[in-house]
Coordinates of C-alpha atoms in Angstrom, one line a residue:
M515 CA 130.7 96.1 103.4
P516 CA 129.7 94.4 106.7
G517 CA 126.8 95.9 108.5
E518 CA 125.2 97.9 105.7
D519 CA 121.7 96.7 104.7
I520 CA 121.2 96.0 101.0
E521 CA 117.7 96.5 99.6
K522 CA 116.6 94.2 96.9
S523 CA 114.9 95.7 93.9
N524 CA 112.2 92.9 93.6
Q525 CA 110.1 95.1 95.9
S526 CA 109.2 97.1 92.8
S527 CA 106.8 94.5 91.6
A528 CA 104.6 95.3 94.6
A529 CA 103.3 98.3 92.8
R530 CA 101.9 96.2 90.0
A531 CA 99.9 94.1 92.6
Y532 CA 98.4 97.2 94.2
A533 CA 95.2 97.8 92.2
I534 CA 93.5 101.1 93.2
E535 CA 90.1 102.1 92.1
D536 CA 90.0 104.5 89.1
G537 CA 87.7 106.9 90.9
D538 CA 90.2 107.9 93.6
R539 CA 91.6 111.3 93.6
N540 CA 95.1 111.7 92.2
W541 CA 97.4 114.0 94.2
V542 CA 100.1 116.1 92.7
L543 CA 103.3 114.1 92.8
W544 CA 106.4 115.7 94.3
L545 CA 107.5 114.2 97.6
I546 CA 108.8 110.9 96.3
P547 CA 110.8 112.5 93.5
L548 CA 112.1 115.0 96.1
F549 CA 113.2 112.0 98.3
V550 CA 115.0 110.4 95.4
V551 CA 116.8 113.7 94.6
A552 CA 117.7 114.1 98.3
N553 CA 119.2 110.6 98.5
V554 CA 121.2 111.1 95.3
V555 CA 122.5 114.4 96.5
M556 CA 123.4 112.9 99.8
F557 CA 125.3 110.2 98.1
V558 CA 127.3 112.7 96.1
V559 CA 128.1 114.5 99.3
E560 CA 129.3 111.2 100.8
M561 CA 131.7 110.6 97.9
Y562 CA 133.0 114.2 97.9
L563 CA 133.8 114.0 101.6
N564 CA 135.2 110.5 101.3
N565 CA 137.9 111.7 98.8
C566 CA 139.3 108.2 98.2
P567 CA 142.6 109.4 96.4
K568 CA 143.6 111.5 99.4
H569 CA 143.1 108.8 102.0
I570 CA 144.7 106.1 99.9
N571 CA 147.8 108.2 99.5
R572 CA 147.8 109.1 103.2
R573 CA 147.9 105.4 104.0
G574 CA 151.1 105.2 102.0
S575 CA 149.6 103.0 99.2
S576 CA 150.4 103.6 95.6
F577 CA 147.4 105.1 93.8
G578 CA 147.4 102.4 91.2
D579 CA 148.8 99.4 93.0
G580 CA 147.0 96.1 93.6
G581 CA 143.8 96.1 95.5
D582 CA 144.4 99.5 97.1
K583 CA 143.5 101.5 94.1
C584 CA 140.4 103.7 94.0
V585 CA 137.7 102.6 91.6
A586 CA 136.7 104.9 88.7
R587 CA 139.7 107.2 89.3
F588 CA 138.6 109.5 86.5
L589 CA 136.0 110.8 89.0
G590 CA 138.8 112.4 91.1
R591 CA 137.8 112.8 94.7
L592 CA 134.4 111.3 93.9
S593 CA 136.0 107.9 93.0
F594 CA 135.0 104.9 95.0
Q595 CA 136.9 103.0 97.7
P596 CA 138.8 99.8 96.6
L597 CA 136.4 97.0 96.0
R598 CA 137.9 94.8 98.8
E599 CA 136.8 97.6 101.2
N600 CA 133.4 98.3 99.6
P601 CA 132.2 96.0 96.8
L602 CA 129.1 98.2 96.4
F603 CA 131.0 101.1 94.8
G604 CA 130.8 103.6 97.6
P605 CA 132.6 105.4 100.4
S606 CA 134.5 104.0 103.4
S607 CA 132.8 102.9 106.6
N608 CA 134.5 105.8 108.4
T609 CA 132.9 108.3 106.1
L610 CA 129.5 106.8 106.6
E611 CA 129.9 106.8 110.3
R612 CA 131.0 110.5 110.3
L613 CA 127.9 111.4 108.3
G614 CA 125.4 109.7 110.5
A615 CA 125.4 106.0 110.0
L616 CA 123.5 104.0 112.7
N617 CA 126.0 103.0 115.4
W618 CA 124.8 101.6 118.7
T619 CA 127.7 103.0 120.8
K620 CA 127.2 106.5 119.5
V621 CA 123.4 106.4 119.9
V622 CA 123.3 105.0 123.4
H623 CA 126.6 106.1 125.1
Q624 CA 127.2 109.4 123.2
H625 CA 123.5 110.4 123.1
Q626 CA 123.5 110.8 119.3
G627 CA 119.8 109.7 118.8
W628 CA 119.6 111.7 115.6
R629 CA 121.4 108.8 113.9
L630 CA 118.1 106.9 114.1
I631 CA 116.9 109.2 111.4
S632 CA 120.1 110.3 109.6
C633 CA 121.1 106.7 108.7
I634 CA 118.1 106.3 106.3
W635 CA 119.5 109.1 104.0
L636 CA 122.9 107.4 103.6
H637 CA 123.8 104.6 101.2
A638 CA 126.7 102.2 101.2
G639 CA 127.3 102.4 97.4
V640 CA 125.9 103.0 93.9
I641 CA 124.4 99.5 93.8
H642 CA 122.7 100.0 97.2
L643 CA 121.4 103.5 96.1
L644 CA 120.0 102.3 92.8
A645 CA 118.2 99.3 94.3
N646 CA 116.6 101.4 97.0
M647 CA 115.6 104.3 94.7
L648 CA 114.1 102.0 92.1
S649 CA 112.0 100.4 94.8
L650 CA 111.0 103.8 96.2
V651 CA 109.9 105.0 92.8
F652 CA 107.8 101.9 92.0
I653 CA 106.2 101.7 95.4
G654 CA 106.1 105.3 96.6
I655 CA 104.8 107.1 93.5
R656 CA 101.5 105.0 93.4
L657 CA 101.0 105.6 97.1
E658 CA 101.6 109.3 97.0
Q659 CA 99.3 109.7 94.0
H660 CA 96.4 108.2 95.8
F661 CA 97.0 109.3 99.4
G662 CA 99.0 112.5 99.2
F663 CA 102.4 113.6 100.3
V664 CA 101.6 114.2 104.0
R665 CA 100.4 110.7 104.9
I666 CA 103.1 108.9 102.7
G667 CA 105.8 111.2 104.0
I668 CA 104.9 110.4 107.6
I669 CA 104.7 106.7 107.0
Y670 CA 108.1 106.7 105.2
L671 CA 109.9 108.7 107.9
L672 CA 108.3 106.9 110.9
S673 CA 108.9 103.5 109.3
G674 CA 112.6 104.3 108.8
F675 CA 112.7 105.4 112.5
G676 CA 111.0 102.2 113.6
G677 CA 113.5 100.1 111.6
S678 CA 116.4 102.0 113.2
I679 CA 115.1 101.3 116.7
L680 CA 114.7 97.6 116.2
S681 CA 118.1 97.4 114.4
S682 CA 119.9 99.2 117.2
L683 CA 118.4 96.8 119.8
F684 CA 120.2 93.8 118.2
I685 CA 123.1 95.1 116.1
R686 CA 125.9 96.6 118.2
N687 CA 129.2 95.9 116.5
R688 CA 128.7 97.3 113.0
I689 CA 127.1 100.3 111.3
S690 CA 124.0 100.3 109.3
V691 CA 122.8 102.6 106.6
G692 CA 120.0 102.7 104.0
A693 CA 116.3 103.4 103.3
S694 CA 115.3 99.8 103.6
G695 CA 113.3 100.2 106.8
A696 CA 111.4 103.1 105.3
L697 CA 110.7 101.1 102.1
F698 CA 109.5 98.1 104.0
G699 CA 107.2 100.5 105.8
L700 CA 105.6 101.5 102.6
L701 CA 105.1 97.7 101.8
G702 CA 103.6 97.2 105.2
A703 CA 101.3 100.2 104.7
M704 CA 100.2 98.8 101.3
L705 CA 99.3 95.5 102.9
S706 CA 97.3 97.0 105.8
E707 CA 95.6 99.5 103.4
L708 CA 94.4 96.6 101.3
I709 CA 93.1 94.8 104.5
T710 CA 91.3 97.8 106.0
N711 CA 89.7 98.8 102.6
W712 CA 89.0 95.2 101.6
S713 CA 85.5 95.8 100.3
I714 CA 86.4 98.4 97.6
Y715 CA 88.9 96.3 95.7
T716 CA 88.5 93.9 92.8
N717 CA 90.8 90.9 92.6
K718 CA 91.5 91.4 96.3
V719 CA 92.7 87.9 97.0
A720 CA 95.2 87.9 94.2
A721 CA 96.5 91.3 95.3
L722 CA 96.8 90.1 98.9
L723 CA 98.7 86.9 98.0
T724 CA 101.0 88.8 95.6
L725 CA 101.9 91.3 98.3
L726 CA 102.5 88.6 100.9
V727 CA 104.8 86.7 98.5
I728 CA 106.8 89.9 97.8
V729 CA 107.1 90.7 101.5
L730 CA 108.2 87.1 102.4
I731 CA 110.8 87.1 99.5
N732 CA 112.3 90.3 100.7
L733 CA 112.4 89.2 104.3
A734 CA 114.0 85.9 103.2
V735 CA 116.8 87.9 101.5
G736 CA 117.5 89.4 105.0
I737 CA 118.8 86.1 106.3
L738 CA 121.9 86.6 104.1
P739 CA 125.0 87.9 105.9
H740 CA 125.6 91.7 106.0
V741 CA 121.9 92.5 105.4
D742 CA 120.1 94.3 108.3
N743 CA 116.9 92.3 108.4
F744 CA 116.0 93.9 111.8
A745 CA 115.6 97.3 110.0
H746 CA 113.4 95.6 107.4
I747 CA 111.1 94.0 110.1
G748 CA 111.0 97.1 112.2
G749 CA 110.1 99.3 109.3
F750 CA 107.5 96.8 108.0
L751 CA 105.7 96.5 111.3
T752 CA 105.7 100.3 111.7
G753 CA 104.3 100.8 108.3
F754 CA 101.8 98.0 108.7
L755 CA 100.3 99.7 111.8
L756 CA 100.5 103.2 110.2
G757 CA 98.5 101.9 107.2
F758 CA 95.5 101.1 109.5
I759 CA 95.8 104.5 111.2
M760 CA 96.4 106.8 108.1
L761 CA 95.0 105.0 105.0
P762 CA 91.4 103.9 105.7
R763 CA 89.0 105.0 102.9
P764 CA 85.5 106.4 103.7
Q765 CA 82.5 104.4 102.8
F766 CA 80.8 105.2 99.5
G767 CA 77.7 106.4 101.3
W768 CA 79.7 109.0 103.2
I769 CA 81.4 110.3 100.0
E770 CA 78.0 110.7 98.4
R771 CA 76.3 112.2 101.4
H772 CA 75.7 115.6 99.8
N773 CA 73.5 113.9 97.1
V774 CA 71.4 112.0 99.5
P775 CA 67.7 113.2 99.8
A776 CA 66.7 115.0 103.0
G777 CA 65.7 112.6 105.8
V778 CA 67.7 109.7 104.6
R779 CA 70.2 108.4 107.2
V780 CA 73.8 108.8 106.1
R781 CA 76.3 106.1 106.9
S782 CA 79.2 106.8 109.2
K783 CA 82.4 107.8 107.5
Y784 CA 84.2 104.5 108.3
K785 CA 83.1 101.0 109.1
A786 CA 83.2 99.6 112.6
Y787 CA 86.1 97.3 111.9
Q788 CA 88.1 100.2 110.5
Y789 CA 87.6 102.1 113.7
A790 CA 88.7 99.1 115.7
L791 CA 91.8 98.5 113.6
W792 CA 92.7 102.2 113.9
L793 CA 92.5 102.2 117.7
V794 CA 94.4 98.9 118.2
S795 CA 97.1 100.0 115.7
L796 CA 97.5 103.3 117.4
I797 CA 97.9 101.7 120.8
L798 CA 100.4 99.1 119.5
L799 CA 102.4 101.8 117.7
I800 CA 102.8 104.1 120.6
A801 CA 103.6 101.2 123.0
G802 CA 106.1 99.8 120.5
F803 CA 108.0 103.0 120.1
A804 CA 107.9 103.7 123.8
V805 CA 109.2 100.3 124.9
G806 CA 111.8 100.2 122.1
L807 CA 113.3 103.6 122.9
V808 CA 113.4 102.8 126.7
M809 CA 115.1 99.5 126.0
L810 CA 117.5 101.1 123.6
F811 CA 118.7 103.9 125.8
R812 CA 118.9 101.6 128.8
G813 CA 121.4 99.6 126.8
V814 CA 119.3 96.4 126.6
N815 CA 120.8 93.8 124.3
G816 CA 117.9 92.3 122.3
Y817 CA 119.7 89.0 121.9
E818 CA 119.6 88.5 125.7
R819 CA 115.8 88.7 125.6
C820 CA 115.4 86.7 122.4
H821 CA 118.2 84.2 121.8
W822 CA 116.7 82.8 118.6
C823 CA 116.3 86.2 117.0
R824 CA 119.9 86.0 115.7
Y825 CA 118.5 83.7 113.0
V826 CA 116.0 86.3 111.9
S827 CA 118.9 88.4 110.5
C828 CA 121.3 85.7 109.4
V829 CA 121.2 82.0 109.1
P830 CA 124.7 80.4 109.0
T831 CA 125.4 77.8 106.4
S832 CA 128.4 76.0 104.9
K833 CA 128.8 78.9 102.5
W834 CA 128.9 81.8 104.9
K835 CA 129.3 82.6 108.6
C836 CA 127.2 85.2 110.5
D837 CA 128.7 88.0 112.6
E838 CA 127.9 87.8 116.3
S839 CA 126.5 91.3 117.0

């Protein structure tokens, strides 16, 4: 289905590259499973409201003829759209748009800014949903266990929001759905967390290189047609900055300050470079959101300011063409 970003499951290997010290506190895990359940429930709602048999019959097509038959008809109104309409086994574009898919015209001209958040809870099909939820489980569970639901929840939601802003600045003529921006935000946060807490890790160079390779592979996938790489990049940059802000770890001396003899000077909670990264990241994040939202609601076309950016999302070859958005 044109315009719907498809997350690739090779993000899941990032979790294996993310070595966290055994002494860290393990938080009770509940937010990431809740996000998975919420996305699955939302997809069931999509399919229920889509009601493929009803709409196929309304178009005057025979329920079982040619390419206009619903897929998995034994599911009744939960059956999928014909594969030539949606090869991902999901609802129609009209259903996704009604439920809150990202649509530039509706966001800018009809003042439906809520779509910048609602789109991250929608998925184009079963394949899209499974790929994203597997990635969320492998990446998100480890992060929530070590940093808690508040920080990871904020990173997930703000990264999805940041991905939607960047996507809307460039993609105008098609809808976009999916949690890809939020997932890339978690990857970005993993990378910045590794950098800001560099001194506490073992095998840090191997972990850094592995994370960079995973990020580059996933971004490279975004140059294929019908994949919203702008949402990926916007989410990644947002998560990367949020990692410096929300995931620095205190120095060991600060953690053990209660056991230090009287009169011994206790180290500051964080190192100087951690404070510097925190401040710079906070400024860049606020400025990025402010500039992006102002440009979006003024109707600025990102391609007019950055002509080469069209190749960030899709590179035309002899095998496929890219939509001009």
